[in-house]
Tab-separated table of C-alpha atoms and ligand atoms in Angstrom:
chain	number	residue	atom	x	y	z
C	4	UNK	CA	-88.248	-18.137	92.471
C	5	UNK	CA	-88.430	-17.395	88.560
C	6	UNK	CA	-86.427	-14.486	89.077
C	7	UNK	CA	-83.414	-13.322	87.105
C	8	UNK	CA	-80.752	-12.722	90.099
C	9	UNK	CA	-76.941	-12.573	90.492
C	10	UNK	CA	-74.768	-15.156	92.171
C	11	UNK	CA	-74.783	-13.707	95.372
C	12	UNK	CA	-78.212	-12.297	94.907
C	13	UNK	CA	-77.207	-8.664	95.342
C	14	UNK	CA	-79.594	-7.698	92.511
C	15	UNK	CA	-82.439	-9.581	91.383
C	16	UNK	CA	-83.634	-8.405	87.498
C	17	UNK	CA	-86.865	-8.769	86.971
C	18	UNK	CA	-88.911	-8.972	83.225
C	19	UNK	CA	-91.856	-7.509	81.882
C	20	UNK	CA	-93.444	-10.644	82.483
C	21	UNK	CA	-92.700	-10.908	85.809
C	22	UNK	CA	-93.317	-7.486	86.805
C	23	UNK	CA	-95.706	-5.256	84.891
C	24	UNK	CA	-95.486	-1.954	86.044
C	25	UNK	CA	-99.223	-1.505	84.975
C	26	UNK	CA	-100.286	-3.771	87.198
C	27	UNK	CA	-100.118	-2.042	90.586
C	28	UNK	CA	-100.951	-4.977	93.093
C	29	UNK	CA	-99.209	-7.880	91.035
C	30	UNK	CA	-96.005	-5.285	91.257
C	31	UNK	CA	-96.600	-4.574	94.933
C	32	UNK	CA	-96.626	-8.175	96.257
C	33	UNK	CA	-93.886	-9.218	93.853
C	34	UNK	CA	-91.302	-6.821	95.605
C	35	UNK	CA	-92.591	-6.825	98.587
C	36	UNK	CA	-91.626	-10.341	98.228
C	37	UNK	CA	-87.959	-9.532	97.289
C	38	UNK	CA	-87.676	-6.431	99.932
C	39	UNK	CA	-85.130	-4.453	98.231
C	40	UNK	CA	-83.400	-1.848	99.377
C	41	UNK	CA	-82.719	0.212	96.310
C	42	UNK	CA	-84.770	-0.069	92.876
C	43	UNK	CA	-84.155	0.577	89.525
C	44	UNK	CA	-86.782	1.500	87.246
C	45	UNK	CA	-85.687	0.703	83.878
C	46	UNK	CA	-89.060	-0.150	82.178
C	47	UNK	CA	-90.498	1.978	79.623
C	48	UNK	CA	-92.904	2.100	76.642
C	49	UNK	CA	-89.669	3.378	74.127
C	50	UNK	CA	-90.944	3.088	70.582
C	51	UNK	CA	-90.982	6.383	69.897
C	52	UNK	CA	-92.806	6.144	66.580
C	53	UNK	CA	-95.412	3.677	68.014
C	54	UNK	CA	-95.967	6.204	70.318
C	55	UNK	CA	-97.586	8.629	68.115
C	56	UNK	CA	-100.773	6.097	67.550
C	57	UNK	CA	-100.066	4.681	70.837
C	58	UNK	CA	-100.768	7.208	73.276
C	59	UNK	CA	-102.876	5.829	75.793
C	60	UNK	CA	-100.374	2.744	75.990
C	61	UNK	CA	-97.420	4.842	76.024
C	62	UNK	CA	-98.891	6.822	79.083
C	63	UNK	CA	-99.883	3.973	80.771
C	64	UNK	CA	-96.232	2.535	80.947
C	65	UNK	CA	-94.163	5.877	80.984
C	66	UNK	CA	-96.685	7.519	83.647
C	67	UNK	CA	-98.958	5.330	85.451
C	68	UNK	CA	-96.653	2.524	85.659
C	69	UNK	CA	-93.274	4.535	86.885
C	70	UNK	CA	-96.222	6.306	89.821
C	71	UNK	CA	-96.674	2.569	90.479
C	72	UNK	CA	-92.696	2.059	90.857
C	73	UNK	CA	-92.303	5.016	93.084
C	74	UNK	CA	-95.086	4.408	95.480
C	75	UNK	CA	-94.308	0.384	96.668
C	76	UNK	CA	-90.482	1.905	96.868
C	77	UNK	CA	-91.839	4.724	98.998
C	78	UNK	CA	-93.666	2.024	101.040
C	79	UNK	CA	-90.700	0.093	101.271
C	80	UNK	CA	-88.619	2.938	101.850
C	81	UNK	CA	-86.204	1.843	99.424
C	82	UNK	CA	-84.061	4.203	97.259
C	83	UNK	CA	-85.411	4.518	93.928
C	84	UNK	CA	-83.403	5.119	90.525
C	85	UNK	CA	-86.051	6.554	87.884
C	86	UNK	CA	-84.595	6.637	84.379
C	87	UNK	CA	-85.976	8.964	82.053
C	88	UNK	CA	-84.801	10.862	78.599
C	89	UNK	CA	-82.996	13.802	76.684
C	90	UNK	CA	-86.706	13.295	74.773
C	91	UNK	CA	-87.833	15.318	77.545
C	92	UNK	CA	-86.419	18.301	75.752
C	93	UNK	CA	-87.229	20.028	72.514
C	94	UNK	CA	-84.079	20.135	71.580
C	95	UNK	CA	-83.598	23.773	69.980
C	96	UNK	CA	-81.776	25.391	73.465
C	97	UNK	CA	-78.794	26.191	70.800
C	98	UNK	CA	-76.861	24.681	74.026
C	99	UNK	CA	-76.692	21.496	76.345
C	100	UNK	CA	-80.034	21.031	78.949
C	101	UNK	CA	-78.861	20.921	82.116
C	102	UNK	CA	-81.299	20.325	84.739
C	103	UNK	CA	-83.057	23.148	85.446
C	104	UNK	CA	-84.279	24.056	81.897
C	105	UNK	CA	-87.965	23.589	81.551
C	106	UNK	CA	-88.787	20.431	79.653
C	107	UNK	CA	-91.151	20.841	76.552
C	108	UNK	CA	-90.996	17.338	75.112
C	109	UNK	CA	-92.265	17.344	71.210
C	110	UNK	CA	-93.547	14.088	70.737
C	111	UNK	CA	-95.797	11.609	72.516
C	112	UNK	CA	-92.690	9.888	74.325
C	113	UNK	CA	-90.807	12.428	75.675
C	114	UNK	CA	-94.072	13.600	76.848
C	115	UNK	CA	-95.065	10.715	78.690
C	116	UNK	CA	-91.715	10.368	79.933
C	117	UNK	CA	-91.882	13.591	81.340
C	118	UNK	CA	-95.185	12.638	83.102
C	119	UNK	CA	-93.461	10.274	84.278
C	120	UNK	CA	-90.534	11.974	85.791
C	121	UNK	CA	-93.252	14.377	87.350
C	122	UNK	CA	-95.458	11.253	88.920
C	123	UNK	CA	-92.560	9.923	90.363
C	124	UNK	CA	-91.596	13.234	92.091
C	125	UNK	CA	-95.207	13.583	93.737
C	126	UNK	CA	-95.328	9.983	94.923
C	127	UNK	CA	-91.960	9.645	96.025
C	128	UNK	CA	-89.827	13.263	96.257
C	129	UNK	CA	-86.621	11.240	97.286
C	130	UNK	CA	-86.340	9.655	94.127
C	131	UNK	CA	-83.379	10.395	91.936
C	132	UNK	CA	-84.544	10.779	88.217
C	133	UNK	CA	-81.452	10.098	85.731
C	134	UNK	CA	-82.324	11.455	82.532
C	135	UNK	CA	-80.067	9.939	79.698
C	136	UNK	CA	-79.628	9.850	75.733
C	137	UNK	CA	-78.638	7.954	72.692
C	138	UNK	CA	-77.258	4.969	74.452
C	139	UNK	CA	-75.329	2.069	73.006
C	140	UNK	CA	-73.890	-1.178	74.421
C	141	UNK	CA	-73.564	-4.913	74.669
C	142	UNK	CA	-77.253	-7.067	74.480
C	143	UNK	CA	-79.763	-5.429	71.880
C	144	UNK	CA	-80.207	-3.287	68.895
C	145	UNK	CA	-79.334	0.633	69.143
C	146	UNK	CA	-77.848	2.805	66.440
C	147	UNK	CA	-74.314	1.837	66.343
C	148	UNK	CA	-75.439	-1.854	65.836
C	149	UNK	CA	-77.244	-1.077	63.439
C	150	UNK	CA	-74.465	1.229	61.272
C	151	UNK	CA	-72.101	-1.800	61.953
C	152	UNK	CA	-74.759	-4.540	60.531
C	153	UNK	CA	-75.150	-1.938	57.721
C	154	UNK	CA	-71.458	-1.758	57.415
C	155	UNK	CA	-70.906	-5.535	57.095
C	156	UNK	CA	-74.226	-5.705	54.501
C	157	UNK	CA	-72.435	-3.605	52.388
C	158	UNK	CA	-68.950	-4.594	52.578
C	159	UNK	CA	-70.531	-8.427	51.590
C	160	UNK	CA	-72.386	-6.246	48.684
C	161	UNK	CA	-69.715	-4.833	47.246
C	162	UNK	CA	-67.321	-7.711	47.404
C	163	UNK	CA	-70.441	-9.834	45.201
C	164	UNK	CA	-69.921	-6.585	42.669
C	165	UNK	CA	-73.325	-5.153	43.656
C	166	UNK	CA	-73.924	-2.159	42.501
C	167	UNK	CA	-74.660	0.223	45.782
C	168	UNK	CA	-75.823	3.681	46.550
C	169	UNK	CA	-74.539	5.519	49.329
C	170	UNK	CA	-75.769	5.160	53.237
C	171	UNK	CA	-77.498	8.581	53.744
C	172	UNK	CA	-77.298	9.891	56.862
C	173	UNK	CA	-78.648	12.853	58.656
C	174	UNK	CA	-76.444	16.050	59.945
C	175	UNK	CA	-79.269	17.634	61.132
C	176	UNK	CA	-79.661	15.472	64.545
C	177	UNK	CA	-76.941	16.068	67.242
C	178	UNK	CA	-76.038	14.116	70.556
C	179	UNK	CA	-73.318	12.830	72.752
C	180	UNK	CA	-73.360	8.667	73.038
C	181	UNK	CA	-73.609	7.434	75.977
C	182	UNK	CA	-72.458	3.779	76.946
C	183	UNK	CA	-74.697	1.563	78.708
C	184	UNK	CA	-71.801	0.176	80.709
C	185	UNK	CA	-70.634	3.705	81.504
C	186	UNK	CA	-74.205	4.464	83.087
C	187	UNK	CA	-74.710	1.126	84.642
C	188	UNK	CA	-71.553	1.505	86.504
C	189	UNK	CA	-72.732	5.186	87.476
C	190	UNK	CA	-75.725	3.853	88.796
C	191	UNK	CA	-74.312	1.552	90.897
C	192	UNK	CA	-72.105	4.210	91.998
C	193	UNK	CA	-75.516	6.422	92.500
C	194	UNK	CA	-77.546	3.894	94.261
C	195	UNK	CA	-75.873	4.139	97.459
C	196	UNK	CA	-75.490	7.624	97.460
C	197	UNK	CA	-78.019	10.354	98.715
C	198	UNK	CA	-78.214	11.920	95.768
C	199	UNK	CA	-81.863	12.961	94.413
C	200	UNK	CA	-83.886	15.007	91.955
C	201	UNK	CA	-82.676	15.223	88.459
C	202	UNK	CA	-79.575	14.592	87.052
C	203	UNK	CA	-78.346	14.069	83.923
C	204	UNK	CA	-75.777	11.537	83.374
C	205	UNK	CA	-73.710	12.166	79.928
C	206	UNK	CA	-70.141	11.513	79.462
C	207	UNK	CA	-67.538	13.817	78.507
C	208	UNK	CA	-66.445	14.661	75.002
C	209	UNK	CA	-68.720	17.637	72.962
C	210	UNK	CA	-71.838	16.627	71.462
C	211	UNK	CA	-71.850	14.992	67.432
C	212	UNK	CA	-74.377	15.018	64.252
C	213	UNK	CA	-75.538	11.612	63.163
C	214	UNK	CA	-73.280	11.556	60.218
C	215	UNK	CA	-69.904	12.390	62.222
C	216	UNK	CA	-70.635	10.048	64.263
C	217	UNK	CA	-71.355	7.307	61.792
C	218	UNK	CA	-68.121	8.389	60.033
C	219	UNK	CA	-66.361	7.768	63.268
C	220	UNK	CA	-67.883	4.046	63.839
C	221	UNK	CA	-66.869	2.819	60.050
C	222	UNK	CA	-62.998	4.447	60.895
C	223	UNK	CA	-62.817	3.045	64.424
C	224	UNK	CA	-64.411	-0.800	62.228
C	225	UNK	CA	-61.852	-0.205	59.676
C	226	UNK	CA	-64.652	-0.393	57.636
C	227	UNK	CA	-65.116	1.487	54.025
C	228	UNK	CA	-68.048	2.309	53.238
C	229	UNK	CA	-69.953	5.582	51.030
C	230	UNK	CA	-71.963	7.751	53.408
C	231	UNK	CA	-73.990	10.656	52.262
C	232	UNK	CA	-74.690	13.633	54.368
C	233	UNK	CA	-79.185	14.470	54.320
C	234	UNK	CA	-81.637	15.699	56.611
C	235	UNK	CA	-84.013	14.463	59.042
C	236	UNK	CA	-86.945	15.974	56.739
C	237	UNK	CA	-86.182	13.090	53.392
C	238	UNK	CA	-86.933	10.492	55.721
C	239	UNK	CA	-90.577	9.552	56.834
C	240	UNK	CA	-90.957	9.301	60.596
C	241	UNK	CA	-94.056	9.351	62.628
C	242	UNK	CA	-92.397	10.959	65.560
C	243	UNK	CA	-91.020	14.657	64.898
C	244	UNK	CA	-87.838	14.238	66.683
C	245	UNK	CA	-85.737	16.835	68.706
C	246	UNK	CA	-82.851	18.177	66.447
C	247	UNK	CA	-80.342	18.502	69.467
C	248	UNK	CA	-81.639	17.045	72.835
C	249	UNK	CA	-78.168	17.428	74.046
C	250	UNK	CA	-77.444	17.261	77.967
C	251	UNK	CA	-75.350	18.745	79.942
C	252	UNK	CA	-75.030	19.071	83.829
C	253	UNK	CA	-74.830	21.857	86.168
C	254	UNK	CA	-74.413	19.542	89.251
C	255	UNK	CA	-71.179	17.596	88.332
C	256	UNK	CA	-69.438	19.562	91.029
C	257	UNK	CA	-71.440	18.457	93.185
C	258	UNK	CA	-69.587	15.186	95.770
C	259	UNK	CA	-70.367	12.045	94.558
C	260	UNK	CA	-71.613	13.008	91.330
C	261	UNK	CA	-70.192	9.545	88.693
C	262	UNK	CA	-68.175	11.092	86.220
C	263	UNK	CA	-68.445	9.389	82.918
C	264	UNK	CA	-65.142	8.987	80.651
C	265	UNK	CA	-65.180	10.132	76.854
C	266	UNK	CA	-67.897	9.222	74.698
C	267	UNK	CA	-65.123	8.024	71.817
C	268	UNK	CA	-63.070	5.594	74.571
C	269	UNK	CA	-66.286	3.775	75.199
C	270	UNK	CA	-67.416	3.990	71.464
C	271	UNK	CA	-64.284	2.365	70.379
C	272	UNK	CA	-64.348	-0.110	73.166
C	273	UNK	CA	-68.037	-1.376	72.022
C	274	UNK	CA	-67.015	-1.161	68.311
C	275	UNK	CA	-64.152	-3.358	68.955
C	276	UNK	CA	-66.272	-6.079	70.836
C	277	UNK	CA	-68.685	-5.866	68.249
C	278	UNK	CA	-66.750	-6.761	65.671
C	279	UNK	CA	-65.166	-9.490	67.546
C	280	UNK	CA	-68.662	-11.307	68.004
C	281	UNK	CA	-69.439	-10.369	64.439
C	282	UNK	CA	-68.325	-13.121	61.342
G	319	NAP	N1	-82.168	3.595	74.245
G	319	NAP	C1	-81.904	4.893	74.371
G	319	NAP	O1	-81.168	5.497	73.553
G	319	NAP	C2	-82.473	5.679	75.531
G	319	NAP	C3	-82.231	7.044	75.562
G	319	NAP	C4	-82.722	7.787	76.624
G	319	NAP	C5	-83.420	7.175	77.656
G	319	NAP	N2	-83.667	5.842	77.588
G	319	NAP	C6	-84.435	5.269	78.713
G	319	NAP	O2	-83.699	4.174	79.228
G	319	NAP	C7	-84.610	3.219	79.769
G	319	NAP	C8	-84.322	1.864	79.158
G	319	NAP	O3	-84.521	1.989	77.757
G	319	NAP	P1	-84.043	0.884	76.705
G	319	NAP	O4	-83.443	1.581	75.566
G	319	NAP	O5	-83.312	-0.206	77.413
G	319	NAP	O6	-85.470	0.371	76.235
G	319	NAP	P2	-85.947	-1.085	75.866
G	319	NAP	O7	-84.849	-1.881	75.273
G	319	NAP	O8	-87.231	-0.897	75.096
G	319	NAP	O9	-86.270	-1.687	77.300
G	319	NAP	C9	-87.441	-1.349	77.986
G	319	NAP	C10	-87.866	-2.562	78.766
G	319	NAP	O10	-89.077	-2.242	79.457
G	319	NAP	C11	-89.922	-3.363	79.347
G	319	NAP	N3	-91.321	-2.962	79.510
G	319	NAP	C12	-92.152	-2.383	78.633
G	319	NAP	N4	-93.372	-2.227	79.182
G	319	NAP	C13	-93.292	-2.719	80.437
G	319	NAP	C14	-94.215	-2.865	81.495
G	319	NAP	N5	-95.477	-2.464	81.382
G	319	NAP	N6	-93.818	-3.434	82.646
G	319	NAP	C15	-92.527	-3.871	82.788
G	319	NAP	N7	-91.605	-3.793	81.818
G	319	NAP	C16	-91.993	-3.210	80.653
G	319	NAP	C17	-89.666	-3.890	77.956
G	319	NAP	O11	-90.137	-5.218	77.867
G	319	NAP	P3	-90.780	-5.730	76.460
G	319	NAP	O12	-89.653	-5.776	75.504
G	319	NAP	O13	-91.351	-7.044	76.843
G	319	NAP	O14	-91.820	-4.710	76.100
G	319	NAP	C18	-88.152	-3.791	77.894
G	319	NAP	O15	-87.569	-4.910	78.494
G	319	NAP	C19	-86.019	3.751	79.483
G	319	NAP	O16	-86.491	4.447	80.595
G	319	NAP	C20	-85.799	4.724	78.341
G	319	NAP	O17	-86.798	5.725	78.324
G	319	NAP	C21	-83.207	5.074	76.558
């Protein structure tokens, strides 16, 4: 079968292509097929800029498609694992979100998100819906890729006597990163568990502006490199973004609840390991 699975076919991945969560009955016969007894939902419409001209699109993915998810696993009556977004919040609380604050997302894909998290919870009330922000980690772009490729573009800039301005970077945007690794290991502690509703998942260690934390990546890189504090508003963006989406939790008391270590011990773990695979 052209799916992606793991050696002992524990968990079988599948790709957009594979599985369009758009297409209802294409979904529903492909896992029926697999009969799984847990599912992940990972698939979303995430260009948050897109988003803004892409409305329709970005419903029918965030919305329609995670219904589609939650119904064939309510069929099945397999545990499902929704993940949504801190973009579900406006971000001006002044203090983390924890789950009961009312979401009131301010741009087109926090709010289909959050129609999202709400289909899913009619269809299937069961589900558990992890909400999560500004991830990083091994296999694709995300922001502290990108600051290290920046890094490296300037350190090869300056050492060919290039005259260079500053990296500007905003202080007016605040979050705590959250390692991919960190959550997929939480999930998999999660998935057999009973937990459902919402929960956010954030790791411990108090919540940073963009430029801290870029200052952070370039000392744990060894990298030196001129940074220059600005604000969200000299920068032209499509999306309005939420200043400080930052979550919190209210149920980590709770048993079972995956407790995620310090933001900066995972940071410097995926900074090192970047710069390993990185000339
Ligand atoms: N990255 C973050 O900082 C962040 C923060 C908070 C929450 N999240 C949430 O975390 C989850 C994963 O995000 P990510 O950052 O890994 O995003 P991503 O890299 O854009 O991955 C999303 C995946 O969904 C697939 N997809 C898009 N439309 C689909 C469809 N109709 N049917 C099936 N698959 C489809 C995409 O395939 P194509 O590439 O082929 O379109 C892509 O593989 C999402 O729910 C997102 O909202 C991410």
């Amino acid at each position: 079968m052209p799916y992606l699975r793991s050696q002992d076919d524990d968990v079988v991945a599948l790709p957009h292509e594979i599985a369009d969560i758009t297409d209802a009955e294409r979904l529903r016969r492909t896992i029926e097929d697999i009969k799984p007894r847990q599912i992940i939902n990972l698939a979303a419409y995430t260009n948050v800029n897109r988003a803004e001209r892409e409305f329709t699109l970005a419903h029918r993915v965030n919305a329609e498609g995670a219904r589609n998810v939650a119904e064939i696993a309510r069929q099945l009556n397999a545990r499902l694992i929704h993940v949504s977004t801190n973009f579900v919040f406006a971000g001006d609380k002044g203090s983390p979100y924890v789950e009961s604050d009312l979401p009131s997302p301010v741009n087109v894909y926090g709010k289909s998100k959050l129609a999202g998290e709400q289909a899913v919870y009619a269809a299937y009330p069961s589900s558990l819906i992890l909400r999560v922000g500004w991830l990083f980690g091994p296999g694709g772009q995300n922001f502290v890729a990108t600051i290290l490729d920046r890094g490296l573009a300037y350190r090869v800039a300056l050492q060919q006597q290039v005259a260079l301005q500053p990296i500007r970077i905003v202080v007016d945007q605040r979050g705590v990163p959250t390692s991919t690794l960190d959550v997929a290991q939480a999930i998999g502690q999660l998935v057999s568990s009973d937990i459902t509703g919402v929960l956010h998942l954030v790791p411990r260690g108090e919540a940073v502006d963009r430029f801290s934390l870029v200052t952070e990546i370039f000392e744990m890189a060894g990298m030196q490199v001129a940074i220059e504090p600005s604000f969200s508003s000299e920068f032209k963006s499509d999306a309005p973004r939420p200043k400080a989406a930052i979550l919190g939790s209210e149920r980590d008391s709770e048993p079972r609840i995956p407790i995620l270590r310090n933001w900066r011990e995972a940071l410097r773990d995926y900074v090192d390991s970047e710069m390993q695979r990185r000339p």
